[in-house]
Tab-separated table of C-alpha atoms and ligand atoms in Angstrom:
chain	number	residue	atom	x	y	z
A	1	MET	CA	0.208	0.207	-0.151
A	2	THR	CA	1.540	3.588	-1.063
A	3	GLY	CA	1.419	6.267	1.813
A	4	GLU	CA	-1.225	8.106	-0.156
A	5	ALA	CA	-3.372	5.048	0.118
A	6	ALA	CA	-2.690	4.579	3.490
A	7	ALA	CA	-3.191	8.258	4.403
A	8	ALA	CA	-6.587	7.815	2.720
A	9	ALA	CA	-7.990	4.650	4.332
A	10	GLY	CA	-6.201	6.241	7.602
A	11	ARG	CA	-3.777	4.300	8.125
A	12	PRO	CA	-0.395	5.486	9.526
A	13	VAL	CA	1.525	7.241	7.492
A	14	VAL	CA	4.220	8.063	10.404
A	15	GLY	CA	5.927	5.909	12.636
A	16	VAL	CA	6.895	7.297	16.234
A	17	VAL	CA	8.233	5.215	18.334
A	18	MET	CA	10.612	5.315	21.135
A	19	GLY	CA	12.850	2.902	22.714
A	20	SER	CA	10.845	2.904	26.351
A	21	ASP	CA	7.655	4.062	27.988
A	22	SER	CA	9.361	6.776	29.743
A	23	ASP	CA	10.214	8.371	26.999
A	24	TRP	CA	6.500	8.959	26.127
A	25	PRO	CA	6.644	12.604	27.852
A	26	VAL	CA	8.894	13.921	25.860
A	27	MET	CA	7.977	11.880	22.143
A	28	GLN	CA	3.893	12.977	22.908
A	29	ALA	CA	4.538	15.992	21.611
A	30	ALA	CA	5.098	14.582	18.248
A	31	VAL	CA	1.778	12.980	18.007
A	32	GLU	CA	0.274	15.939	19.374
A	33	VAL	CA	1.069	18.014	16.486
A	34	LEU	CA	0.882	15.235	13.699
A	35	GLU	CA	-2.981	15.279	14.800
A	36	GLU	CA	-2.795	19.159	14.511
A	37	PHE	CA	-2.084	18.744	11.196
A	38	GLY	CA	-4.504	15.801	10.456
A	39	VAL	CA	-1.737	13.206	9.815
A	40	PRO	CA	-2.994	9.814	10.841
A	41	SER	CA	0.397	8.435	13.096
A	42	ALA	CA	1.278	5.306	15.158
A	43	ALA	CA	2.980	5.366	18.210
A	44	ASP	CA	5.021	2.251	19.745
A	45	VAL	CA	7.857	1.146	22.227
A	46	VAL	CA	10.500	-0.786	20.033
A	47	SER	CA	13.841	-0.853	21.768
A	48	ALA	CA	16.869	-1.274	20.368
A	49	HIS	CA	18.692	-2.598	23.080
A	50	ARG	CA	15.773	-4.983	24.589
A	51	MET	CA	14.338	-5.834	21.650
A	52	PRO	CA	17.046	-5.528	19.085
A	53	THR	CA	15.134	-8.624	16.626
A	54	ASP	CA	11.548	-6.685	16.654
A	55	MET	CA	13.345	-3.470	16.016
A	56	ILE	CA	14.896	-5.382	13.092
A	57	SER	CA	11.523	-5.868	12.076
A	58	TYR	CA	9.406	-3.115	12.558
A	59	GLY	CA	12.364	-0.551	10.659
A	60	GLN	CA	12.168	-3.291	7.302
A	61	ALA	CA	8.420	-3.533	7.459
A	62	ALA	CA	7.949	-0.009	7.832
A	63	ALA	CA	7.580	1.370	4.421
A	64	GLY	CA	5.602	-1.760	3.120
A	65	ARG	CA	3.121	-0.921	5.796
A	66	GLY	CA	2.437	2.356	4.681
A	67	LEU	CA	4.526	4.394	6.510
A	68	LYS	CA	6.620	7.230	4.774
A	69	VAL	CA	8.166	9.047	7.752
A	70	ILE	CA	10.311	7.317	11.169
A	71	ILE	CA	10.072	9.380	13.984
A	72	ALA	CA	11.904	7.616	16.825
A	73	GLY	CA	13.098	8.488	19.792
A	74	ALA	CA	15.543	7.673	22.948
A	75	GLY	CA	17.844	8.320	25.523
A	76	GLY	CA	21.216	7.857	26.701
A	77	ALA	CA	22.772	5.324	24.455
A	78	ALA	CA	20.376	6.085	21.880
A	79	HIS	CA	20.825	3.491	19.091
A	80	LEU	CA	17.511	3.212	17.910
A	81	PRO	CA	16.898	5.903	15.602
A	82	GLY	CA	20.515	5.035	13.732
A	83	MET	CA	19.367	1.439	13.337
A	84	LEU	CA	16.129	1.808	11.963
A	85	ALA	CA	17.596	4.099	9.877
A	86	SER	CA	20.262	0.986	8.540
A	87	VAL	CA	17.163	-1.291	7.446
A	88	THR	CA	14.892	0.961	5.606
A	89	THR	CA	14.723	3.680	2.900
A	90	LEU	CA	12.638	5.854	4.786
A	91	PRO	CA	13.579	9.161	6.044
A	92	VAL	CA	14.311	8.666	9.909
A	93	ILE	CA	14.086	11.796	12.429
A	94	GLY	CA	15.363	11.049	15.345
A	95	VAL	CA	14.484	12.762	18.704
A	96	PRO	CA	16.964	12.780	21.638
A	97	VAL	CA	15.571	12.375	25.109
A	98	PRO	CA	16.860	13.874	28.092
A	99	LEU	CA	17.247	11.251	31.114
A	100	THR	CA	18.242	12.201	34.253
A	101	HIS	CA	21.981	12.548	33.906
A	102	LEU	CA	23.994	14.769	31.485
A	103	ASP	CA	20.900	16.498	30.104
A	104	GLY	CA	20.593	14.647	27.482
A	105	LEU	CA	23.586	15.222	25.508
A	106	ASP	CA	24.439	11.686	25.288
A	107	SER	CA	21.233	11.353	23.634
A	108	LEU	CA	22.519	13.611	21.409
A	109	LEU	CA	25.790	12.895	20.170
A	110	SER	CA	24.454	8.804	20.018
A	111	ILE	CA	21.463	10.072	17.808
A	112	VAL	CA	23.599	12.678	15.148
A	113	GLN	CA	26.837	11.040	15.027
A	114	MET	CA	25.552	8.748	12.531
A	115	PRO	CA	28.417	6.832	9.917
A	116	ALA	CA	28.579	8.346	6.014
A	117	GLY	CA	25.624	6.733	4.138
A	118	ILE	CA	23.115	6.691	6.809
A	119	PRO	CA	20.876	9.965	7.418
A	120	VAL	CA	19.303	10.282	10.009
A	121	ALA	CA	17.567	14.083	10.717
A	122	THR	CA	18.259	14.604	14.753
A	123	VAL	CA	16.123	18.013	16.509
A	124	ALA	CA	16.964	19.298	19.408
A	125	VAL	CA	17.181	17.134	22.727
A	126	GLY	CA	13.582	16.891	23.456
A	127	GLY	CA	12.428	18.294	20.622
A	128	ALA	CA	10.058	15.983	19.505
A	129	ARG	CA	7.647	18.602	18.205
A	130	ASN	CA	9.866	19.581	15.896
A	131	ALA	CA	10.639	16.099	14.452
A	132	GLY	CA	6.653	16.014	14.038
A	133	LEU	CA	6.811	19.394	11.816
A	134	LEU	CA	9.615	18.107	10.065
A	135	ALA	CA	7.395	14.933	9.124
A	136	VAL	CA	4.551	16.973	8.278
A	137	ARG	CA	6.722	19.455	5.876
A	138	ILE	CA	8.309	16.109	4.101
A	139	LEU	CA	4.893	14.726	3.360
A	140	ALA	CA	3.771	18.287	2.318
A	141	VAL	CA	6.111	17.535	-0.469
A	142	SER	CA	3.618	15.218	-2.222
A	143	ASP	CA	0.304	16.653	-0.769
A	144	PRO	CA	-0.592	19.921	-2.010
A	145	ALA	CA	-3.266	20.361	1.134
A	146	LEU	CA	-0.593	19.300	3.506
A	147	ALA	CA	2.263	22.236	2.090
A	148	ALA	CA	-1.312	24.850	2.444
A	149	ARG	CA	-1.622	24.145	5.797
A	150	MET	CA	2.173	24.137	7.026
A	151	ALA	CA	1.864	27.733	5.352
A	152	GLU	CA	-1.085	28.477	7.402
A	153	PHE	CA	0.947	27.043	10.493
A	154	GLN	CA	4.024	28.862	10.049
A	155	ALA	CA	1.697	32.088	9.172
A	156	GLY	CA	0.511	31.830	12.467
A	157	LEU	CA	3.925	31.685	13.656
A	158	ARG	CA	4.607	34.993	11.947
A	159	ALA	CA	1.782	36.776	13.472
A	160	GLY	CA	2.290	35.855	16.899
A	161	ALA	CA	6.058	37.086	16.527
A	162	GLN	CA	4.450	40.260	15.256
A	163	ALA	CA	2.430	40.227	18.567
A	164	LYS	CA	5.122	40.261	20.619
A	165	GLY	CA	7.044	42.876	18.922
A	166	GLU	CA	4.600	45.243	19.729
A	167	ALA	CA	3.718	44.254	22.742
A	168	LEU	CA	7.336	45.244	23.616
A	169	GLN	CA	7.046	48.416	21.482
A	170	ALA	CA	4.807	49.347	23.896
A	171	LYS	CA	6.095	48.175	26.759
A	172	VAL	CA	9.549	50.931	25.349
A	173	ARG	CA	6.846	53.298	24.605
A	174	VAL	CA	5.543	53.049	28.654
A	175	LEU	CA	9.419	53.435	29.602
A	176	ARG	CA	10.436	56.476	27.395
A	177	SER	CA	7.508	58.031	28.754
A	178	GLY	CA	8.894	57.779	32.215
A	179	GLN	CA	5.307	55.821	33.820
A	180	ASP	CA	7.553	52.834	34.658
A	181	LEU	CA	10.730	54.302	36.069
A	182	ALA	CA	9.272	57.677	37.317
A	183	PRO	CA	11.910	58.171	40.150
A	184	PRO	CA	11.198	58.833	43.542
A	185	SER	CA	10.997	62.832	44.471
A	186	GLY	CA	14.405	63.103	44.761
A	187	ALA	CA	15.591	60.391	44.554
A	188	THR	CA	19.342	59.874	41.730
A	189	GLY	CA	20.928	57.018	39.813
A	190	PRO	CA	19.529	54.995	36.875
A	191	GLY	CA	16.519	56.153	35.331
A	192	SER	CA	16.880	59.164	37.078
A	193	GLU	CA	17.553	61.044	34.377
A	194	LEU	CA	14.460	59.707	32.387
B	1	RP5	C1	16.555	4.207	26.224
B	1	RP5	O1	16.792	3.860	27.643
B	1	RP5	C2	15.281	4.735	25.925
B	1	RP5	O2	15.197	5.025	25.422
B	1	RP5	C3	15.068	5.876	27.299
B	1	RP5	O3	15.070	6.547	27.299
B	1	RP5	C4	15.817	4.913	28.544
B	1	RP5	C5	15.673	4.540	29.603
B	1	RP5	O4	14.232	3.274	29.215
B	1	RP5	P1	14.040	3.185	31.052
B	1	RP5	O5	14.891	2.619	32.160
B	1	RP5	O6	13.060	3.882	31.561
B	1	RP5	O7	12.679	1.795	30.495
B	1	RP5	O8	16.320	3.025	25.714
């Protein structure tokens, strides 16, 4: 089944996998943003170290079951994204999950330092939402309606940033009018010259 056919049938086109259910608090942001865009996904635990043969089977079967993108998150010795990328032709997006120690730097380096020939698109530590958005962009290359939704989403980001700028300018105007920094009578020091 092709990815388009799978999506049309409501079948998942993005596989979201993680090394443990303890990764879910981070990884759920990927599923949430895929839901926002109406992209069917399927989430599961596929541990590279605790269930290696299942991991290989998952990667080998992924394209055939209609998946078009895999998002894989793991923490610590985070080998899941890279190993999946080695057994599938699908694009794999890696999410470094931060654990208690090392602040996720271990996860980041485990995922991002792939050998030549086997790419993994690595997002920031804990960046599952961006992983979902990147998956949407990959799918949108061949889906004009999805591309339009992404453009609309980005316009919303721009409007939000503009609103922040306007709010900031308003604060600056207040500051310059002296309303916030009016010094007590007779006071000297920073702000008293405003
Ligand atoms: C990794 O080990 C998982 O991706 C998870 O981030 C970490 C800890 O797993 P648990 O011990 O919580 O199951 O493989």
